[in-house]
PDB file of C-alpha atoms in Angstrom:
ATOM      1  CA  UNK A1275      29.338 -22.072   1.099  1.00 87.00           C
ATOM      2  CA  UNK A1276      27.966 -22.506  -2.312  1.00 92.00           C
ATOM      3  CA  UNK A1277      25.258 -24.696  -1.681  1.00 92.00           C
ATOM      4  CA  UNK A1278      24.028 -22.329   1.705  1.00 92.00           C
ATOM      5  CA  UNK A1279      24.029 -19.152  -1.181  1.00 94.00           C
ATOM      6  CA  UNK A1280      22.255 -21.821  -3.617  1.00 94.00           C
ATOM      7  CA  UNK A1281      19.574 -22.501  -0.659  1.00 93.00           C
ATOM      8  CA  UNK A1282      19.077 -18.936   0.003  1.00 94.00           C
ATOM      9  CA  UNK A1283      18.137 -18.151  -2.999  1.00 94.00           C
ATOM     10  CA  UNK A1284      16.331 -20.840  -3.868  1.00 95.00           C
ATOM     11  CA  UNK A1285      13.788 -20.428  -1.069  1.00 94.00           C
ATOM     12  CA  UNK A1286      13.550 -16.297  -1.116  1.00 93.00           C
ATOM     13  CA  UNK A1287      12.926 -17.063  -4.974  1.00 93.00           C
ATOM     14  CA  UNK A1288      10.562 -19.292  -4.102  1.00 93.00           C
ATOM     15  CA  UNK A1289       8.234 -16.963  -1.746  1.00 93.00           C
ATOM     16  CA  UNK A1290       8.929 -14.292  -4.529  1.00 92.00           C
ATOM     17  CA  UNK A1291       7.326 -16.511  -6.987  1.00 94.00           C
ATOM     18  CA  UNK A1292       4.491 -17.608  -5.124  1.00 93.00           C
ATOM     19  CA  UNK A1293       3.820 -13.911  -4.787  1.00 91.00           C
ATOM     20  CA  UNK A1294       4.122 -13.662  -8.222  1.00 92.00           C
ATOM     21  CA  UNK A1295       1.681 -16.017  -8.932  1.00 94.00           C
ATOM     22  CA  UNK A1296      -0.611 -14.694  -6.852  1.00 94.00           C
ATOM     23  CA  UNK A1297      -0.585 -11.551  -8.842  1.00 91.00           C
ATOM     24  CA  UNK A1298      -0.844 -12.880 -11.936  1.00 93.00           C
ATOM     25  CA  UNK A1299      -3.554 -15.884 -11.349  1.00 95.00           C
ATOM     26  CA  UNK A1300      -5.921 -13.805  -8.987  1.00 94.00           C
ATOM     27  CA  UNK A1301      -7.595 -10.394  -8.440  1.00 92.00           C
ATOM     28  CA  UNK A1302      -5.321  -9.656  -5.648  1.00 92.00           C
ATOM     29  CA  UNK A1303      -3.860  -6.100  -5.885  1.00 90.00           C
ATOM     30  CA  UNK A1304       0.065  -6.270  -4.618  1.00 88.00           C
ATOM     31  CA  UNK A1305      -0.853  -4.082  -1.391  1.00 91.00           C
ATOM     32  CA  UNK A1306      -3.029  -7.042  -0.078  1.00 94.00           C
ATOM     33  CA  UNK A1307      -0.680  -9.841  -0.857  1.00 93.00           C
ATOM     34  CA  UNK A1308       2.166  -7.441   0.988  1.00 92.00           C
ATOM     35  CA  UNK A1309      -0.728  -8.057   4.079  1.00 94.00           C
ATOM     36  CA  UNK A1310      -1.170 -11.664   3.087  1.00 94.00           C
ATOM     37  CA  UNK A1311       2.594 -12.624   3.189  1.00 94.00           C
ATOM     38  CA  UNK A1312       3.412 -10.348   6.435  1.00 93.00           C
ATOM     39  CA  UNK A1313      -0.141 -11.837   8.396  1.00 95.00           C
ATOM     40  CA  UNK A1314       1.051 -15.338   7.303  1.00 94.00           C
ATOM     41  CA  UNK A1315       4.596 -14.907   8.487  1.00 93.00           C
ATOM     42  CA  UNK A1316       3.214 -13.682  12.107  1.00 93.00           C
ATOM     43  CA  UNK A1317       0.730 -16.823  11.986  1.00 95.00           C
ATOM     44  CA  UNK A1318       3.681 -18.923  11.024  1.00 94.00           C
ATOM     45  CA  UNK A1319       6.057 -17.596  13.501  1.00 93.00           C
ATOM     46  CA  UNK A1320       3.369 -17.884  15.749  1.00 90.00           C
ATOM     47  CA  UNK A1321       2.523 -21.696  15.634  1.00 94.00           C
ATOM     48  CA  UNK A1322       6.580 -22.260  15.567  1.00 93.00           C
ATOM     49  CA  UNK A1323       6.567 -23.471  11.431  1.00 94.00           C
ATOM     50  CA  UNK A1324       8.447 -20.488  10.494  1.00 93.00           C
ATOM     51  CA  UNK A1325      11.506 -20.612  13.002  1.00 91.00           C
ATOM     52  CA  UNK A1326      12.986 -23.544  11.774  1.00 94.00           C
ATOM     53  CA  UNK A1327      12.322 -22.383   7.540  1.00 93.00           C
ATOM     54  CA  UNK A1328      14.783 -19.331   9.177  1.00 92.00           C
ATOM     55  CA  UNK A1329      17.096 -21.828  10.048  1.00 93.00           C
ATOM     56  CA  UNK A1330      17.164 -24.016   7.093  1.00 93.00           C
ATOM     57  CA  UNK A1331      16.843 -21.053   4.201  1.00 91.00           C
ATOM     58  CA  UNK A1332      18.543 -18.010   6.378  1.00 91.00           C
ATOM     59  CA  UNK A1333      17.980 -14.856   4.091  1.00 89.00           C
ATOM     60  CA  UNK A1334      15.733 -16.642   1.781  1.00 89.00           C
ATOM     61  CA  UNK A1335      13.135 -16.611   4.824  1.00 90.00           C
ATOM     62  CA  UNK A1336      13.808 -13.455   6.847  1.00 89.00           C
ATOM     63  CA  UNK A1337      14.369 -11.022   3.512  1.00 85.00           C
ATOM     64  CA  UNK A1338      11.061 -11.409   2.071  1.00 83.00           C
ATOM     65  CA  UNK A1339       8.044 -10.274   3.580  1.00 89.00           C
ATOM     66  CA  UNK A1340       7.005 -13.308   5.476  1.00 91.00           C
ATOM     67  CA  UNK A1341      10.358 -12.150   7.475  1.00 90.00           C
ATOM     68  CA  UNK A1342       8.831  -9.268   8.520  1.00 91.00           C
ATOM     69  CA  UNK A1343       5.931 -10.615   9.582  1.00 92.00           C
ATOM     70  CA  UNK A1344       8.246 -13.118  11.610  1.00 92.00           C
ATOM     71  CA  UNK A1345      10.310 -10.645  13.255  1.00 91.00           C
ATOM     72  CA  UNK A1346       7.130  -8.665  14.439  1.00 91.00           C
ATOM     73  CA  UNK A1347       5.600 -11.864  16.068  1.00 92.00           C
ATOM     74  CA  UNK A1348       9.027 -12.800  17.602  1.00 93.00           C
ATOM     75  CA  UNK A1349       9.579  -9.595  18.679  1.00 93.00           C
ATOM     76  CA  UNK A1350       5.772  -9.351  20.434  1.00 93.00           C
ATOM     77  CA  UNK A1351       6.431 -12.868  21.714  1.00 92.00           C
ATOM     78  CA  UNK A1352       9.286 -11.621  23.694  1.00 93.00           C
ATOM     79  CA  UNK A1353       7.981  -8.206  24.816  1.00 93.00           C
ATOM     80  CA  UNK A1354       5.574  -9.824  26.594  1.00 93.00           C
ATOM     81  CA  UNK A1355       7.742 -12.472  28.507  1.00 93.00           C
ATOM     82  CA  UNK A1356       9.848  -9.592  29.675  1.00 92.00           C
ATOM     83  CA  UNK A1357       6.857  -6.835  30.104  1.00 92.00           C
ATOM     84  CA  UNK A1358       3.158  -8.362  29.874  1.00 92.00           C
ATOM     85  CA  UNK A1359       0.634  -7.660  28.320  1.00 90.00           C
ATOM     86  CA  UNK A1360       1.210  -4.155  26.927  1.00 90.00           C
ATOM     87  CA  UNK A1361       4.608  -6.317  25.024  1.00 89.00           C
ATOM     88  CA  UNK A1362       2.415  -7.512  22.399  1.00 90.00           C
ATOM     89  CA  UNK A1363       1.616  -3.958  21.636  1.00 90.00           C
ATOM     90  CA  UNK A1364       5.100  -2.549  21.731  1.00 91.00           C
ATOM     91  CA  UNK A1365       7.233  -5.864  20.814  1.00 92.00           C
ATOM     92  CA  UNK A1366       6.715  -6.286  17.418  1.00 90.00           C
ATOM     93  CA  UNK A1367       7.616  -2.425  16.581  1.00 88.00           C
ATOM     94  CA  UNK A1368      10.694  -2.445  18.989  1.00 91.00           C
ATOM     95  CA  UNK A1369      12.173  -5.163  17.254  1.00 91.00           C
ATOM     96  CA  UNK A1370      11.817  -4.433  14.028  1.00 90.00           C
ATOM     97  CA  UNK A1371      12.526  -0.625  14.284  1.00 92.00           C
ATOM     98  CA  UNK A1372      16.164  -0.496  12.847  1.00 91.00           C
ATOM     99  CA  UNK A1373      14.945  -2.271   9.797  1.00 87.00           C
ATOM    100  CA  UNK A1374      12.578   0.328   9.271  1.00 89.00           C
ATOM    101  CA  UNK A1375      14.815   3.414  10.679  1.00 93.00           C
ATOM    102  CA  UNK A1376      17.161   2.241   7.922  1.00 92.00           C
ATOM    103  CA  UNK A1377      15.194   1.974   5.496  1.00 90.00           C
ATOM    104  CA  UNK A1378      14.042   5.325   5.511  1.00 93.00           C
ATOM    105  CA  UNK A1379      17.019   6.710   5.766  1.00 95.00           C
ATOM    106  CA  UNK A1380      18.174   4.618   2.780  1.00 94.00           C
ATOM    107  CA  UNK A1381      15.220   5.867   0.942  1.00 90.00           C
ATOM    108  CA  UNK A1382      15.616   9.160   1.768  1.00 91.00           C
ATOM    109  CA  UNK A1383      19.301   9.092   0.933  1.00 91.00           C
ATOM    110  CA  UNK A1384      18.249   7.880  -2.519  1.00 91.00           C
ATOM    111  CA  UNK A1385      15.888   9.780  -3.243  1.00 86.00           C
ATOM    112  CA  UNK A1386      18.042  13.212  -2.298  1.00 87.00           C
ATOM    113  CA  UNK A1387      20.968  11.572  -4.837  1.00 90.00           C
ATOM    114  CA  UNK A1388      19.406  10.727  -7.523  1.00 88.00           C
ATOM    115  CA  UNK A1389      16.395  13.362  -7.519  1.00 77.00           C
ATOM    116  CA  UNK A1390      13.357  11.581  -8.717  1.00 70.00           C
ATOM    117  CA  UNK A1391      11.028  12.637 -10.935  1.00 75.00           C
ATOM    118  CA  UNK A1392       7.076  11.950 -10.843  1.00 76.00           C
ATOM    119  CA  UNK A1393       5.506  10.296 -13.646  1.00 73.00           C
ATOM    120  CA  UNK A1394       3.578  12.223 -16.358  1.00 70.00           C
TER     121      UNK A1394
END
């Protein structure tokens, strides 16, 4: 059990860093390496690379951003098995609408407790 939470982080840390280095080494502004990691997770998931980095690091892979993009693209993938064509349109969204839904609710819920303030 140790070693699985050891892996985890290990490779989410890993993809964090990367990101981080991106940032600091290049011109890059954060919302385009948010596209970079999500577009590269799809392309991964996509040519079948990502699916088994989900297996091996868990978490570590579908937490970070290149998750995200990996849940779209298996979520398209199978919309359009089941439905055709118009599944790569309304795949990706169906499956990764709780995440979302909860996340604004979270947000919201946060945001209503601890009142935030704007920035002078």
């Amino acid at each position: 059990m140790i070693f699985t939470y050891l892996k985890v982080f290990l490779c989410g840390g890993l993809l964090c860093a990367l990101g981080e280095l991106v940032i600091l080494k290049t011109r890059l502004t954060p919302a385009r390496i948010l596209v970079a990691y999500i577009t590269a997770g799809v392309i991964l998931s996509a040519l079948g690379l990502y699916g088994p980095f989900v297996q091996f690091a868990q978490a570590g892979a579908t937490v970070p951003l290149t998750g995200f993009g990996h849940l779209l693209a298996q979520g398209a993938i199978s919309a359009v098995q089941e439905k055709g064509w118009i599944g790569a349109f309304t795949g990706g969204v169906t499956a990764a609408a709780a995440g979302i839904a909860a996340a604004v609710f979270f947000g919201f819920f946060t945001a209503v407790l601890f009142r935030p303030k704007a920035k002078p």
